[in-house]
Each structure stands twice: as structure tokens, then as C-alpha cells.
PDB file of C-alpha atoms and ligand atoms in Angstrom:
ATOM      1  CA  UNK A 155      -0.051  -0.090  -0.119  1.00  0.00           C
ATOM      2  CA  UNK A 156       1.454   3.543  -0.917  1.00  0.00           C
ATOM      3  CA  UNK A 157       1.523   6.039   1.887  1.00  0.00           C
ATOM      4  CA  UNK A 158      -1.102   8.221  -0.169  1.00  0.00           C
ATOM      5  CA  UNK A 159      -3.344   5.255   0.616  1.00  0.00           C
ATOM      6  CA  UNK A 160      -2.843   5.765   4.335  1.00  0.00           C
ATOM      7  CA  UNK A 161      -4.556   9.121   4.880  1.00  0.00           C
ATOM      8  CA  UNK A 162      -6.353  11.875   3.412  1.00  0.00           C
ATOM      9  CA  UNK A 163      -8.105  10.234   0.523  1.00  0.00           C
ATOM     10  CA  UNK A 164     -11.586   9.835   1.906  1.00  0.00           C
ATOM     11  CA  UNK A 165     -14.228  11.032  -0.594  1.00  0.00           C
ATOM     12  CA  UNK A 166     -16.570  13.564   0.899  1.00  0.00           C
ATOM     13  CA  UNK A 167     -20.130  12.878   1.164  1.00  0.00           C
ATOM     14  CA  UNK A 168     -22.003  15.080  -0.992  1.00  0.00           C
ATOM     15  CA  UNK A 169     -23.678  16.923   1.840  1.00  0.00           C
ATOM     16  CA  UNK A 170     -20.542  17.790   3.438  1.00  0.00           C
ATOM     17  CA  UNK A 171     -20.302  21.464   3.838  1.00  0.00           C
ATOM     18  CA  UNK A 172     -16.825  23.344   3.280  1.00  0.00           C
ATOM     19  CA  UNK A 173     -17.864  24.875   6.512  1.00  0.00           C
ATOM     20  CA  UNK A 174     -18.111  21.344   8.401  1.00  0.00           C
ATOM     21  CA  UNK A 175     -15.063  20.378   6.741  1.00  0.00           C
ATOM     22  CA  UNK A 176     -13.296  23.442   8.154  1.00  0.00           C
ATOM     23  CA  UNK A 177     -14.705  23.041  11.405  1.00  0.00           C
ATOM     24  CA  UNK A 178     -13.400  19.322  11.881  1.00  0.00           C
ATOM     25  CA  UNK A 179      -9.975  20.151  10.439  1.00  0.00           C
ATOM     26  CA  UNK A 180      -9.689  23.047  12.939  1.00  0.00           C
ATOM     27  CA  UNK A 181     -10.840  20.865  15.729  1.00  0.00           C
ATOM     28  CA  UNK A 182      -8.409  18.303  14.583  1.00  0.00           C
ATOM     29  CA  UNK A 183      -5.513  20.951  14.451  1.00  0.00           C
ATOM     30  CA  UNK A 184      -6.209  22.028  18.019  1.00  0.00           C
ATOM     31  CA  UNK A 185      -6.479  18.557  19.270  1.00  0.00           C
ATOM     32  CA  UNK A 186      -3.086  17.679  17.919  1.00  0.00           C
ATOM     33  CA  UNK A 187      -1.621  20.501  19.019  1.00  0.00           C
ATOM     34  CA  UNK A 188      -2.790  20.298  22.793  1.00  0.00           C
ATOM     35  CA  UNK A 189      -1.558  16.582  22.767  1.00  0.00           C
ATOM     36  CA  UNK A 190       2.104  17.385  21.338  1.00  0.00           C
ATOM     37  CA  UNK A 191       2.487  20.519  23.870  1.00  0.00           C
ATOM     38  CA  UNK A 192       1.018  18.768  26.734  1.00  0.00           C
ATOM     39  CA  UNK A 193       3.428  15.656  26.454  1.00  0.00           C
ATOM     40  CA  UNK A 194       6.733  17.569  27.560  1.00  0.00           C
ATOM     41  CA  UNK A 195       4.895  19.619  30.292  1.00  0.00           C
ATOM     42  CA  UNK A 196       3.390  16.106  31.582  1.00  0.00           C
ATOM     43  CA  UNK A 197       6.589  14.319  31.446  1.00  0.00           C
ATOM     44  CA  UNK A 198       8.598  16.934  33.253  1.00  0.00           C
ATOM     45  CA  UNK A 199       5.786  17.596  35.870  1.00  0.00           C
ATOM     46  CA  UNK A 200       5.331  13.995  36.829  1.00  0.00           C
ATOM     47  CA  UNK A 201       9.159  13.732  37.607  1.00  0.00           C
ATOM     48  CA  UNK A 202       8.420  16.317  40.456  1.00  0.00           C
ATOM     49  CA  UNK A 203       4.875  15.751  41.216  1.00  0.00           C
ATOM     50  CA  UNK A 204       3.657  12.051  41.328  1.00  0.00           C
ATOM     51  CA  UNK A 205       0.064  11.556  40.348  1.00  0.00           C
ATOM     52  CA  UNK A 206      -1.982  11.075  43.547  1.00  0.00           C
ATOM     53  CA  UNK A 207      -3.760   7.690  42.754  1.00  0.00           C
ATOM     54  CA  UNK A 208      -3.341   4.136  43.616  1.00  0.00           C
ATOM     55  CA  UNK A 209      -0.221   3.599  45.799  1.00  0.00           C
ATOM     56  CA  UNK A 210       0.601   7.220  45.589  1.00  0.00           C
ATOM     57  CA  UNK A 211      -3.118   8.571  46.611  1.00  0.00           C
ATOM     58  CA  UNK A 212      -2.853  11.462  49.314  1.00  0.00           C
ATOM     59  CA  UNK A 213      -5.445  13.979  50.396  1.00  0.00           C
ATOM     60  CA  UNK A 214      -5.283  17.681  49.328  1.00  0.00           C
ATOM     61  CA  UNK A 215      -6.123  17.156  45.586  1.00  0.00           C
ATOM     62  CA  UNK A 216      -9.847  18.199  45.910  1.00  0.00           C
ATOM     63  CA  UNK A 217     -12.811  15.911  45.897  1.00  0.00           C
ATOM     64  CA  UNK A 218     -12.502  12.003  44.963  1.00  0.00           C
ATOM     65  CA  UNK A 219     -14.346   9.152  44.037  1.00  0.00           C
ATOM     66  CA  UNK A 220     -13.861   5.455  44.135  1.00  0.00           C
ATOM     67  CA  UNK A 221     -11.010   4.264  41.818  1.00  0.00           C
ATOM     68  CA  UNK A 222     -13.733   2.045  39.763  1.00  0.00           C
ATOM     69  CA  UNK A 223     -16.013   4.949  39.079  1.00  0.00           C
ATOM     70  CA  UNK A 224     -12.979   7.151  38.231  1.00  0.00           C
ATOM     71  CA  UNK A 225     -11.735   4.768  35.538  1.00  0.00           C
ATOM     72  CA  UNK A 226     -15.150   4.325  33.732  1.00  0.00           C
ATOM     73  CA  UNK A 227     -15.647   8.149  33.823  1.00  0.00           C
ATOM     74  CA  UNK A 228     -12.331   9.416  32.299  1.00  0.00           C
ATOM     75  CA  UNK A 229     -11.513   6.303  29.961  1.00  0.00           C
ATOM     76  CA  UNK A 230     -15.036   6.302  28.272  1.00  0.00           C
ATOM     77  CA  UNK A 231     -14.477   9.010  25.930  1.00  0.00           C
ATOM     78  CA  UNK A 232     -11.358   7.206  24.307  1.00  0.00           C
ATOM     79  CA  UNK A 233     -13.912   4.315  23.669  1.00  0.00           C
ATOM     80  CA  UNK A 234     -16.860   6.494  22.457  1.00  0.00           C
ATOM     81  CA  UNK A 235     -15.438   9.634  20.760  1.00  0.00           C
ATOM     82  CA  UNK A 236     -13.344   7.490  18.035  1.00  0.00           C
ATOM     83  CA  UNK A 237     -16.317   5.546  16.914  1.00  0.00           C
ATOM     84  CA  UNK A 238     -18.791   8.631  16.674  1.00  0.00           C
ATOM     85  CA  UNK A 239     -16.249  10.741  14.841  1.00  0.00           C
ATOM     86  CA  UNK A 240     -15.681   7.944  12.488  1.00  0.00           C
ATOM     87  CA  UNK A 241     -19.515   7.282  11.885  1.00  0.00           C
ATOM     88  CA  UNK A 242     -20.347  11.069  11.803  1.00  0.00           C
ATOM     89  CA  UNK A 243     -17.760  11.846   9.298  1.00  0.00           C
ATOM     90  CA  UNK A 244     -20.380  10.305   6.830  1.00  0.00           C
ATOM     91  CA  UNK A 245     -17.401   8.838   4.973  1.00  0.00           C
ATOM     92  CA  UNK A 246     -17.056   5.256   3.604  1.00  0.00           C
ATOM     93  CA  UNK A 247     -15.532   2.904   6.327  1.00  0.00           C
ATOM     94  CA  UNK A 248     -13.165   0.441   4.611  1.00  0.00           C
ATOM     95  CA  UNK A 249     -11.559  -2.830   6.165  1.00  0.00           C
ATOM     96  CA  UNK A 250      -8.457  -1.083   7.123  1.00  0.00           C
ATOM     97  CA  UNK A 251     -10.393   1.437   9.236  1.00  0.00           C
ATOM     98  CA  UNK A 252     -12.484  -1.148  10.658  1.00  0.00           C
ATOM     99  CA  UNK A 253      -9.640  -3.272  11.605  1.00  0.00           C
ATOM    100  CA  UNK A 254      -7.759  -0.552  13.011  1.00  0.00           C
ATOM    101  CA  UNK A 255     -10.999   0.636  15.091  1.00  0.00           C
ATOM    102  CA  UNK A 256     -11.520  -2.771  16.331  1.00  0.00           C
ATOM    103  CA  UNK A 257      -7.775  -2.547  17.933  1.00  0.00           C
ATOM    104  CA  UNK A 258      -8.396   0.575  19.539  1.00  0.00           C
ATOM    105  CA  UNK A 259     -11.831  -0.191  20.747  1.00  0.00           C
ATOM    106  CA  UNK A 260     -10.523  -3.542  22.160  1.00  0.00           C
ATOM    107  CA  UNK A 261      -7.979  -1.877  24.163  1.00  0.00           C
ATOM    108  CA  UNK A 262     -10.486   1.002  25.376  1.00  0.00           C
ATOM    109  CA  UNK A 263     -13.196  -1.516  26.198  1.00  0.00           C
ATOM    110  CA  UNK A 264     -10.772  -3.552  28.359  1.00  0.00           C
ATOM    111  CA  UNK A 265      -9.490  -0.180  30.106  1.00  0.00           C
ATOM    112  CA  UNK A 266     -12.879   1.494  30.481  1.00  0.00           C
ATOM    113  CA  UNK A 267     -15.417  -1.487  31.182  1.00  0.00           C
ATOM    114  CA  UNK A 268     -13.415  -4.756  32.179  1.00  0.00           C
ATOM    115  CA  UNK A 269     -10.252  -3.650  34.120  1.00  0.00           C
ATOM    116  CA  UNK A 270     -12.663  -1.559  36.517  1.00  0.00           C
ATOM    117  CA  UNK A 271     -14.460  -4.523  37.502  1.00  0.00           C
ATOM    118  CA  UNK A 272     -11.850  -6.739  37.498  1.00  0.00           C
ATOM    119  CA  UNK A 273      -9.725  -4.561  39.934  1.00  0.00           C
ATOM    120  CA  UNK A 274      -9.924  -5.532  43.744  1.00  0.00           C
ATOM    121  CA  UNK A 275     -11.978  -2.775  45.115  1.00  0.00           C
ATOM    122  CA  UNK A 276     -10.091  -1.767  48.109  1.00  0.00           C
ATOM    123  CA  UNK A 277     -11.948   1.313  48.616  1.00  0.00           C
ATOM    124  CA  UNK A 278      -9.096   3.343  47.235  1.00  0.00           C
ATOM    125  CA  UNK A 279     -10.133   6.901  46.038  1.00  0.00           C
ATOM    126  CA  UNK A 280      -9.351   8.689  42.608  1.00  0.00           C
ATOM    127  CA  UNK A 281      -9.122  12.515  42.652  1.00  0.00           C
ATOM    128  CA  UNK A 282     -11.767  14.343  40.330  1.00  0.00           C
ATOM    129  CA  UNK A 283      -9.041  16.681  39.295  1.00  0.00           C
ATOM    130  CA  UNK A 284      -7.008  13.754  37.682  1.00  0.00           C
ATOM    131  CA  UNK A 285     -10.324  12.302  36.293  1.00  0.00           C
ATOM    132  CA  UNK A 286     -11.060  15.640  34.408  1.00  0.00           C
ATOM    133  CA  UNK A 287      -7.600  15.913  32.908  1.00  0.00           C
ATOM    134  CA  UNK A 288      -7.911  12.195  31.636  1.00  0.00           C
ATOM    135  CA  UNK A 289     -11.713  13.108  30.434  1.00  0.00           C
ATOM    136  CA  UNK A 290     -10.300  16.011  28.273  1.00  0.00           C
ATOM    137  CA  UNK A 291      -7.350  14.327  27.282  1.00  0.00           C
ATOM    138  CA  UNK A 292      -9.277  10.908  25.953  1.00  0.00           C
ATOM    139  CA  UNK A 293     -11.991  13.319  24.191  1.00  0.00           C
ATOM    140  CA  UNK A 294      -9.145  14.872  22.266  1.00  0.00           C
ATOM    141  CA  UNK A 295      -7.174  11.792  21.400  1.00  0.00           C
ATOM    142  CA  UNK A 296     -10.269  10.287  20.423  1.00  0.00           C
ATOM    143  CA  UNK A 297     -11.179  12.763  17.932  1.00  0.00           C
ATOM    144  CA  UNK A 298      -7.758  13.478  16.649  1.00  0.00           C
ATOM    145  CA  UNK A 299      -7.603   9.518  15.999  1.00  0.00           C
ATOM    146  CA  UNK A 300     -11.033   9.395  14.608  1.00  0.00           C
ATOM    147  CA  UNK A 301     -10.546  12.131  12.473  1.00  0.00           C
ATOM    148  CA  UNK A 302      -7.560  10.435  10.860  1.00  0.00           C
ATOM    149  CA  UNK A 303      -9.251   7.195  10.809  1.00  0.00           C
ATOM    150  CA  UNK A 304     -12.260   8.692   8.842  1.00  0.00           C
ATOM    151  CA  UNK A 305      -9.920   9.906   6.109  1.00  0.00           C
ATOM    152  CA  UNK A 306      -8.437   6.301   5.305  1.00  0.00           C
ATOM    153  CA  UNK A 307     -11.352   5.767   2.779  1.00  0.00           C
ATOM    154  CA  UNK A 308      -9.320   4.247  -0.341  1.00  0.00           C
ATOM    155  CA  UNK A 309      -8.209   0.767   1.034  1.00  0.00           C
ATOM    156  CA  UNK A 310     -11.787  -1.365   0.668  1.00  0.00           C
ATOM    157  CA  UNK A 311      -9.921  -4.896  -0.049  1.00  0.00           C
ATOM    158  CA  UNK A 312      -7.020  -6.906   2.058  1.00  0.00           C
ATOM    159  CA  UNK A 313      -4.404  -5.298   0.231  1.00  0.00           C
ATOM    160  CA  UNK A 314      -3.024  -3.267   3.009  1.00  0.00           C
ATOM    161  CA  UNK A 315      -1.913  -6.436   4.861  1.00  0.00           C
ATOM    162  CA  UNK A 316       1.057  -6.324   2.277  1.00  0.00           C
ATOM    163  CA  UNK A 317       2.266  -3.096   3.844  1.00  0.00           C
ATOM    164  CA  UNK A 318       4.889  -3.844   5.974  1.00  0.00           C
ATOM    165  CA  UNK A 319       4.210  -0.671   8.415  1.00  0.00           C
ATOM    166  CA  UNK A 320       0.444  -1.934   9.154  1.00  0.00           C
ATOM    167  CA  UNK A 321       1.739  -5.506   9.861  1.00  0.00           C
ATOM    168  CA  UNK A 322       4.558  -4.555  11.906  1.00  0.00           C
ATOM    169  CA  UNK A 323       2.467  -2.104  13.740  1.00  0.00           C
ATOM    170  CA  UNK A 324      -0.395  -4.682  14.436  1.00  0.00           C
ATOM    171  CA  UNK A 325       1.940  -7.256  15.758  1.00  0.00           C
ATOM    172  CA  UNK A 326       3.471  -4.399  17.920  1.00  0.00           C
ATOM    173  CA  UNK A 327       0.195  -3.434  19.167  1.00  0.00           C
ATOM    174  CA  UNK A 328      -0.883  -6.998  19.584  1.00  0.00           C
ATOM    175  CA  UNK A 329       2.543  -7.858  21.670  1.00  0.00           C
ATOM    176  CA  UNK A 330       1.966  -4.817  23.692  1.00  0.00           C
ATOM    177  CA  UNK A 331      -1.800  -5.560  24.503  1.00  0.00           C
ATOM    178  CA  UNK A 332      -1.254  -9.140  25.628  1.00  0.00           C
ATOM    179  CA  UNK A 333       1.747  -7.839  27.985  1.00  0.00           C
ATOM    180  CA  UNK A 334      -0.233  -5.051  29.300  1.00  0.00           C
ATOM    181  CA  UNK A 335      -3.444  -7.298  30.240  1.00  0.00           C
ATOM    182  CA  UNK A 336      -1.305 -10.219  31.729  1.00  0.00           C
ATOM    183  CA  UNK A 337       0.532  -7.893  33.711  1.00  0.00           C
ATOM    184  CA  UNK A 338      -2.344  -6.095  35.051  1.00  0.00           C
ATOM    185  CA  UNK A 339      -3.632  -9.758  35.850  1.00  0.00           C
ATOM    186  CA  UNK A 340      -0.303 -10.689  37.847  1.00  0.00           C
ATOM    187  CA  UNK A 341      -0.767  -7.386  39.898  1.00  0.00           C
ATOM    188  CA  UNK A 342      -4.280  -8.185  40.426  1.00  0.00           C
ATOM    189  CA  UNK A 343      -3.668 -11.775  41.894  1.00  0.00           C
ATOM    190  CA  UNK A 344      -1.249 -10.450  44.234  1.00  0.00           C
ATOM    191  CA  UNK A 345      -3.918  -9.551  46.755  1.00  0.00           C
ATOM    192  CA  UNK A 346      -6.186 -12.364  48.226  1.00  0.00           C
ATOM    193  CA  UNK A 347      -9.620 -11.395  48.545  1.00  0.00           C
ATOM    194  CA  UNK A 348     -10.075  -8.765  51.583  1.00  0.00           C
ATOM    195  CA  UNK A 349      -6.384  -7.941  51.335  1.00  0.00           C
ATOM    196  CA  UNK A 350      -5.420  -4.425  50.617  1.00  0.00           C
ATOM    197  CA  UNK A 351      -2.015  -3.713  50.747  1.00  0.00           C
ATOM    198  CA  UNK A 352       0.993  -4.140  48.394  1.00  0.00           C
ATOM    199  CA  UNK A 353       3.373  -7.099  47.664  1.00  0.00           C
ATOM    200  CA  UNK A 354       6.510  -7.456  45.392  1.00  0.00           C
ATOM    201  CA  UNK A 355       5.483  -8.848  41.728  1.00  0.00           C
ATOM    202  CA  UNK A 356       7.404 -11.638  40.639  1.00  0.00           C
ATOM    203  CA  UNK A 357       7.568 -13.477  37.101  1.00  0.00           C
ATOM    204  CA  UNK A 358       7.951 -12.938  33.229  1.00  0.00           C
ATOM    205  CA  UNK A 359       8.575  -9.057  32.677  1.00  0.00           C
ATOM    206  CA  UNK A 360       8.325  -8.231  36.392  1.00  0.00           C
ATOM    207  CA  UNK A 361      11.864  -9.376  36.816  1.00  0.00           C
ATOM    208  CA  UNK A 362      13.103  -6.743  34.395  1.00  0.00           C
ATOM    209  CA  UNK A 363      11.063  -3.822  35.086  1.00  0.00           C
ATOM    210  CA  UNK A 364       8.665  -2.172  37.828  1.00  0.00           C
ATOM    211  CA  UNK A 365       5.979  -1.617  35.568  1.00  0.00           C
ATOM    212  CA  UNK A 366       5.442  -3.824  32.649  1.00  0.00           C
ATOM    213  CA  UNK A 367       1.983  -3.128  32.337  1.00  0.00           C
ATOM    214  CA  UNK A 368       3.141   0.343  31.524  1.00  0.00           C
ATOM    215  CA  UNK A 369       5.691  -1.028  28.957  1.00  0.00           C
ATOM    216  CA  UNK A 370       2.784  -3.077  27.431  1.00  0.00           C
ATOM    217  CA  UNK A 371       1.071   0.072  26.924  1.00  0.00           C
ATOM    218  CA  UNK A 372       3.789   2.155  25.322  1.00  0.00           C
ATOM    219  CA  UNK A 373       4.339  -0.670  22.883  1.00  0.00           C
ATOM    220  CA  UNK A 374       0.674  -0.774  22.018  1.00  0.00           C
ATOM    221  CA  UNK A 375       0.509   2.714  21.159  1.00  0.00           C
ATOM    222  CA  UNK A 376       3.800   2.788  19.367  1.00  0.00           C
ATOM    223  CA  UNK A 377       2.427  -0.041  17.196  1.00  0.00           C
ATOM    224  CA  UNK A 378      -0.533   2.116  16.766  1.00  0.00           C
ATOM    225  CA  UNK A 379       1.600   5.104  15.549  1.00  0.00           C
ATOM    226  CA  UNK A 380       3.314   2.596  12.894  1.00  0.00           C
ATOM    227  CA  UNK A 381       0.305   0.928  11.707  1.00  0.00           C
ATOM    228  CA  UNK A 382      -1.583   4.122  11.150  1.00  0.00           C
ATOM    229  CA  UNK A 383       1.653   5.883   9.974  1.00  0.00           C
ATOM    230  CA  UNK A 384      -0.336   9.192  11.183  1.00  0.00           C
ATOM    231  CA  UNK A 385       0.278  12.276  13.256  1.00  0.00           C
ATOM    232  CA  UNK A 386      -2.336  11.410  15.505  1.00  0.00           C
ATOM    233  CA  UNK A 387      -0.924   8.127  16.069  1.00  0.00           C
ATOM    234  CA  UNK A 388       2.549   9.609  16.773  1.00  0.00           C
ATOM    235  CA  UNK A 389       0.904  12.275  18.957  1.00  0.00           C
ATOM    236  CA  UNK A 390      -0.529   9.536  21.432  1.00  0.00           C
ATOM    237  CA  UNK A 391       2.458   7.525  21.363  1.00  0.00           C
ATOM    238  CA  UNK A 392       4.679  10.560  22.442  1.00  0.00           C
ATOM    239  CA  UNK A 393       2.296  11.409  25.013  1.00  0.00           C
ATOM    240  CA  UNK A 394       1.759   7.861  26.315  1.00  0.00           C
ATOM    241  CA  UNK A 395       5.538   7.539  26.572  1.00  0.00           C
ATOM    242  CA  UNK A 396       5.593  11.133  28.342  1.00  0.00           C
ATOM    243  CA  UNK A 397       2.971  10.001  30.693  1.00  0.00           C
ATOM    244  CA  UNK A 398       3.969   6.357  31.735  1.00  0.00           C
ATOM    245  CA  UNK A 399       7.596   6.683  31.817  1.00  0.00           C
ATOM    246  CA  UNK A 400       7.791   9.140  34.858  1.00  0.00           C
ATOM    247  CA  UNK A 401       5.110   7.281  36.538  1.00  0.00           C
ATOM    248  CA  UNK A 402       7.134   3.979  36.233  1.00  0.00           C
ATOM    249  CA  UNK A 403       9.987   5.778  37.663  1.00  0.00           C
ATOM    250  CA  UNK A 404       7.894   7.012  40.776  1.00  0.00           C
ATOM    251  CA  UNK A 405       6.749   3.452  41.275  1.00  0.00           C
ATOM    252  CA  UNK A 406      10.025   2.030  41.183  1.00  0.00           C
ATOM    253  CA  UNK A 407      11.164   4.594  43.792  1.00  0.00           C
ATOM    254  CA  UNK A 408       8.161   3.824  45.737  1.00  0.00           C
ATOM    255  CA  UNK A 409       8.914   0.025  45.947  1.00  0.00           C
ATOM    256  CA  UNK A 410      12.599   0.570  46.719  1.00  0.00           C
ATOM    257  CA  UNK A 411      11.314   3.101  49.586  1.00  0.00           C
ATOM    258  CA  UNK A 412       8.766   0.421  50.845  1.00  0.00           C
ATOM    259  CA  UNK A 413      10.451  -2.796  50.447  1.00  0.00           C
ATOM    260  CA  UNK A 414      13.890  -3.207  51.571  1.00  0.00           C
ATOM    261  CA  UNK A 415      14.240  -6.700  49.424  1.00  0.00           C
ATOM    262  CA  UNK A 416      12.832  -4.967  46.420  1.00  0.00           C
ATOM    263  CA  UNK A 417      15.235  -6.254  43.445  1.00  0.00           C
ATOM    264  CA  UNK A 418      17.426  -3.020  42.711  1.00  0.00           C
ATOM    265  CA  UNK A 419      18.318  -4.298  39.164  1.00  0.00           C
ATOM    266  CA  UNK A 420      14.928  -3.939  37.986  1.00  0.00           C
ATOM    267  CA  UNK A 421      14.642  -0.941  35.453  1.00  0.00           C
ATOM    268  CA  UNK A 422      11.486   1.179  35.831  1.00  0.00           C
ATOM    269  CA  UNK A 423       9.909   0.373  32.514  1.00  0.00           C
ATOM    270  CA  UNK A 424      11.877  -0.247  29.575  1.00  0.00           C
ATOM    271  CA  UNK A 425      13.760  -3.754  29.897  1.00  0.00           C
ATOM    272  CA  UNK A 426      17.661  -3.078  30.185  1.00  0.00           C
ATOM    273  CA  UNK A 427      17.245   0.540  29.497  1.00  0.00           C
ATOM    274  CA  UNK A 428      15.215   2.802  32.025  1.00  0.00           C
TER     275      UNK A 428
HETATM  276  P1  NDP B  32      -0.511  -0.074  38.635  1.00  0.00           P
HETATM  277  O1  NDP B  32       0.238  -0.622  38.209  1.00  0.00           O
HETATM  278  O2  NDP B  32      -0.351   1.012  39.565  1.00  0.00           O
HETATM  279  O3  NDP B  32      -1.944  -0.624  39.269  1.00  0.00           O
HETATM  280  C1  NDP B  32      -2.647  -1.326  38.460  1.00  0.00           C
HETATM  281  C2  NDP B  32      -3.664  -2.401  39.880  1.00  0.00           C
HETATM  282  O4  NDP B  32      -2.847  -3.265  40.164  1.00  0.00           O
HETATM  283  C3  NDP B  32      -4.494  -1.383  40.697  1.00  0.00           C
HETATM  284  O5  NDP B  32      -5.386  -2.191  40.911  1.00  0.00           O
HETATM  285  C4  NDP B  32      -3.235  -1.621  41.843  1.00  0.00           C
HETATM  286  O6  NDP B  32      -4.007  -1.335  42.952  1.00  0.00           O
HETATM  287  C5  NDP B  32      -2.997  -2.979  41.596  1.00  0.00           C
HETATM  288  N1  NDP B  32      -1.494  -3.115  42.143  1.00  0.00           N
HETATM  289  C6  NDP B  32      -0.252  -2.639  41.601  1.00  0.00           C
HETATM  290  N2  NDP B  32       0.748  -2.888  42.015  1.00  0.00           N
HETATM  291  C7  NDP B  32       0.329  -3.739  43.072  1.00  0.00           C
HETATM  292  C8  NDP B  32       1.037  -4.735  44.195  1.00  0.00           C
HETATM  293  N3  NDP B  32       2.266  -4.454  44.273  1.00  0.00           N
HETATM  294  N4  NDP B  32       0.473  -5.298  44.899  1.00  0.00           N
HETATM  295  C9  NDP B  32      -1.015  -5.401  44.811  1.00  0.00           C
HETATM  296  N5  NDP B  32      -1.693  -4.690  43.990  1.00  0.00           N
HETATM  297  C10 NDP B  32      -1.036  -3.810  43.239  1.00  0.00           C
HETATM  298  O7  NDP B  32      -1.264   0.827  37.197  1.00  0.00           O
HETATM  299  P2  NDP B  32      -2.053   1.989  37.276  1.00  0.00           P
HETATM  300  O8  NDP B  32      -3.267   2.166  38.342  1.00  0.00           O
HETATM  301  O9  NDP B  32      -1.351   3.512  37.323  1.00  0.00           O
HETATM  302  O10 NDP B  32      -2.886   2.145  35.699  1.00  0.00           O
HETATM  303  C11 NDP B  32      -3.674   0.922  35.538  1.00  0.00           C
HETATM  304  C12 NDP B  32      -3.418   0.692  33.911  1.00  0.00           C
HETATM  305  O11 NDP B  32      -3.992   2.001  33.219  1.00  0.00           O
HETATM  306  C13 NDP B  32      -2.031   0.370  33.701  1.00  0.00           C
HETATM  307  O12 NDP B  32      -2.308  -0.746  33.067  1.00  0.00           O
HETATM  308  C14 NDP B  32      -1.460   1.495  32.713  1.00  0.00           C
HETATM  309  O13 NDP B  32      -1.098   1.012  31.578  1.00  0.00           O
HETATM  310  C15 NDP B  32      -2.998   2.283  32.283  1.00  0.00           C
HETATM  311  N6  NDP B  32      -2.525   3.541  32.349  1.00  0.00           N
HETATM  312  C16 NDP B  32      -2.474   4.285  31.073  1.00  0.00           C
HETATM  313  C17 NDP B  32      -2.106   5.636  30.963  1.00  0.00           C
HETATM  314  C18 NDP B  32      -1.896   6.320  29.523  1.00  0.00           C
HETATM  315  O14 NDP B  32      -1.364   7.262  29.461  1.00  0.00           O
HETATM  316  N7  NDP B  32      -2.088   5.495  28.724  1.00  0.00           N
HETATM  317  C19 NDP B  32      -2.121   6.197  32.114  1.00  0.00           C
HETATM  318  C20 NDP B  32      -2.233   5.777  33.270  1.00  0.00           C
HETATM  319  C21 NDP B  32      -2.387   4.461  33.341  1.00  0.00           C
HETATM  320  P3  NDP B  32      -4.221  -0.088  43.639  1.00  0.00           P
HETATM  321  O15 NDP B  32      -5.379   0.697  42.774  1.00  0.00           O
HETATM  322  O16 NDP B  32      -4.771  -0.252  45.087  1.00  0.00           O
HETATM  323  O17 NDP B  32      -2.987   0.725  43.839  1.00  0.00           O
END
């Protein structure tokens, strides 16, 4: 598949007015700017102020809700907005778009509606302020990626599977998703029913890094960027790295401070690197 088939070739529906097109293009540009500009800000900030949820929860960050409700509210826009954006564009939805959409929706169905119900309910709280940030980010990100997907209108057969980028990107996404979900599961099973505390995780990638669930997520969205070969995909991959690398660094610091026997050779998130 040639690069030109990847983006920007969607035939406009006859009823699409130039005003609508300009409006959506403008919104897309704003979303991309916000994501790209906020990435370095988030990256630097999180090295100084650890996000106050989970093991790092502390009071003084305003009202809070239960973690389960928090995850559902803040992640739902990512699940809903991309699909609505693709459908509302009125453009044809070719096979490649369907496939990419399924990858995205698979991840966010898990994150928004499965993970919150699998997590052990310890009564831990989640600050509303963080939920608001994540809600806005997920709305903009879902919009930008939906806007991109609705422009992929020219590949209606399976020929895109001959494109190395699509194949490598999807393989990375699948490997990342598997790593992510399995690592979440390992963490979840550390607690027996009724337990609330934290333990040292062992096995698999946990022997190499503190947060393999974050590593899996980074791999997923880098795969998405490669498969979509889009500015929106790149923006999300950059933001994911900026958001999760400092969090993993804080997690490792926390384990080292909390457990004297925590293996010091474990890196934070990228095996053998960081
Ligand atoms: P954590 O690894 O901190 O926690 C995941 C779950 O496992 C929580 O329910 C937590 O309980 C439990 N847990 C973690 N460590 C232990 C332990 N040592 N012993 C017992 N239980 C433990 O992940 P996050 O909560 O930060 O994130 C959850 C998911 O969301 C991750 O998979 C991450 O990739 C994703 N995420 C993605 C972001 C992005 O930018 N794309 C941003 C943030 C998260 P508790 O809640 O009690 O701490």
C-alpha cells in the first residue's frame, strides 16, 4: 500500500459543506497541538509531582470518587469519541479502518469497562481533578485519531496487509496488549480477597522492570503509530511515553523505599534501558 492510500483520500459525502470540513479540520489541529504541547509538560511535571492515585494517593487534591468509577468516567471518552467521529464523518468505512478501529476499541473496552470491574475494590479513592484531565485528554485524543481514521477511505480490500508498516504495527500492538493485560492480571492476583496492601510482583517481565503493564501500553501505542502512520498516532505514542515513563520511575522509587528486599536491578519500564 502506498503512503498516499493511508490518509487524506476519503471521498467527502455530497452533503458535507466546506464549513463542516473546516470546522473538523480546525478541531483536529487544536487537538493535535494540545496533545503535542502537553506531552513534555506532563513528562517534566510527573518527575516532580507524582500523580496522586493508587499507591501514591494522598489527600489535598480536592474531591475524589472510588477508583472504579474514576476509571470508567475518564476512559469512556476514548472508547466512544473515536467511533462517533468515524461514523459522523459520513465517509465510507473501509476494511483497514474497521481493523484499526477494532484494535483501539478492544483496548479501551478493556480499560473502561473490564479493568474497573476486575480490579480488587479496596475502597481506594481517585481525585476528580485527575479524572477531569484524563477525560479531556481522552476526548481530544479519540477525536484526533477518529478524524484520521475517517480519512482512510481508499483501501477496501485486504491489500493493506502487504504493507509492512501495517503488519509490524499490528504485531507490536498485539504484543503490547498481551503484555499489558497479563501484567495487570499478575498485579491483581497479588492480593487475596479482602487484602488491601501491596506486595512485590514476580515472574515474566516483572523480573526486568517495575511496571511491565506500562511497558505493554507504550508498545501498543507505538504499534498504533506505526500501523496508522499518522500524526494523530504519533501524538498519542509520544504522550503515552511522556505520561507513563515518569509514573513508572515513581513506582520504582516507591517500591525501593517500601520494600528493603525489592530487587534493585529492575529498571522502571523499558527492560535493560530505563
Ligand atoms: P498500577 O500498576 O499502579 O496498578 C494496577 C492495579 O494493580 C491497581 O488495581 C493496583 O491497586 C494493583 N496493584 C499494583 N501494584 C500492586 C502491588 N504491588 N500489590 C498489589 N496490587 C497492586 O497501574 P495504574 O493504576 O497506574 O494504571 C492502570 C492501567 O492503566 C495500567 O495498565 C496502565 O498502563 C494504564 N494507564 C495508562 C495511561 C496512559 O497514559 N495511556 C495512564 C495511566 C495508566 P491499587 O489501585 O490499590 O494501587
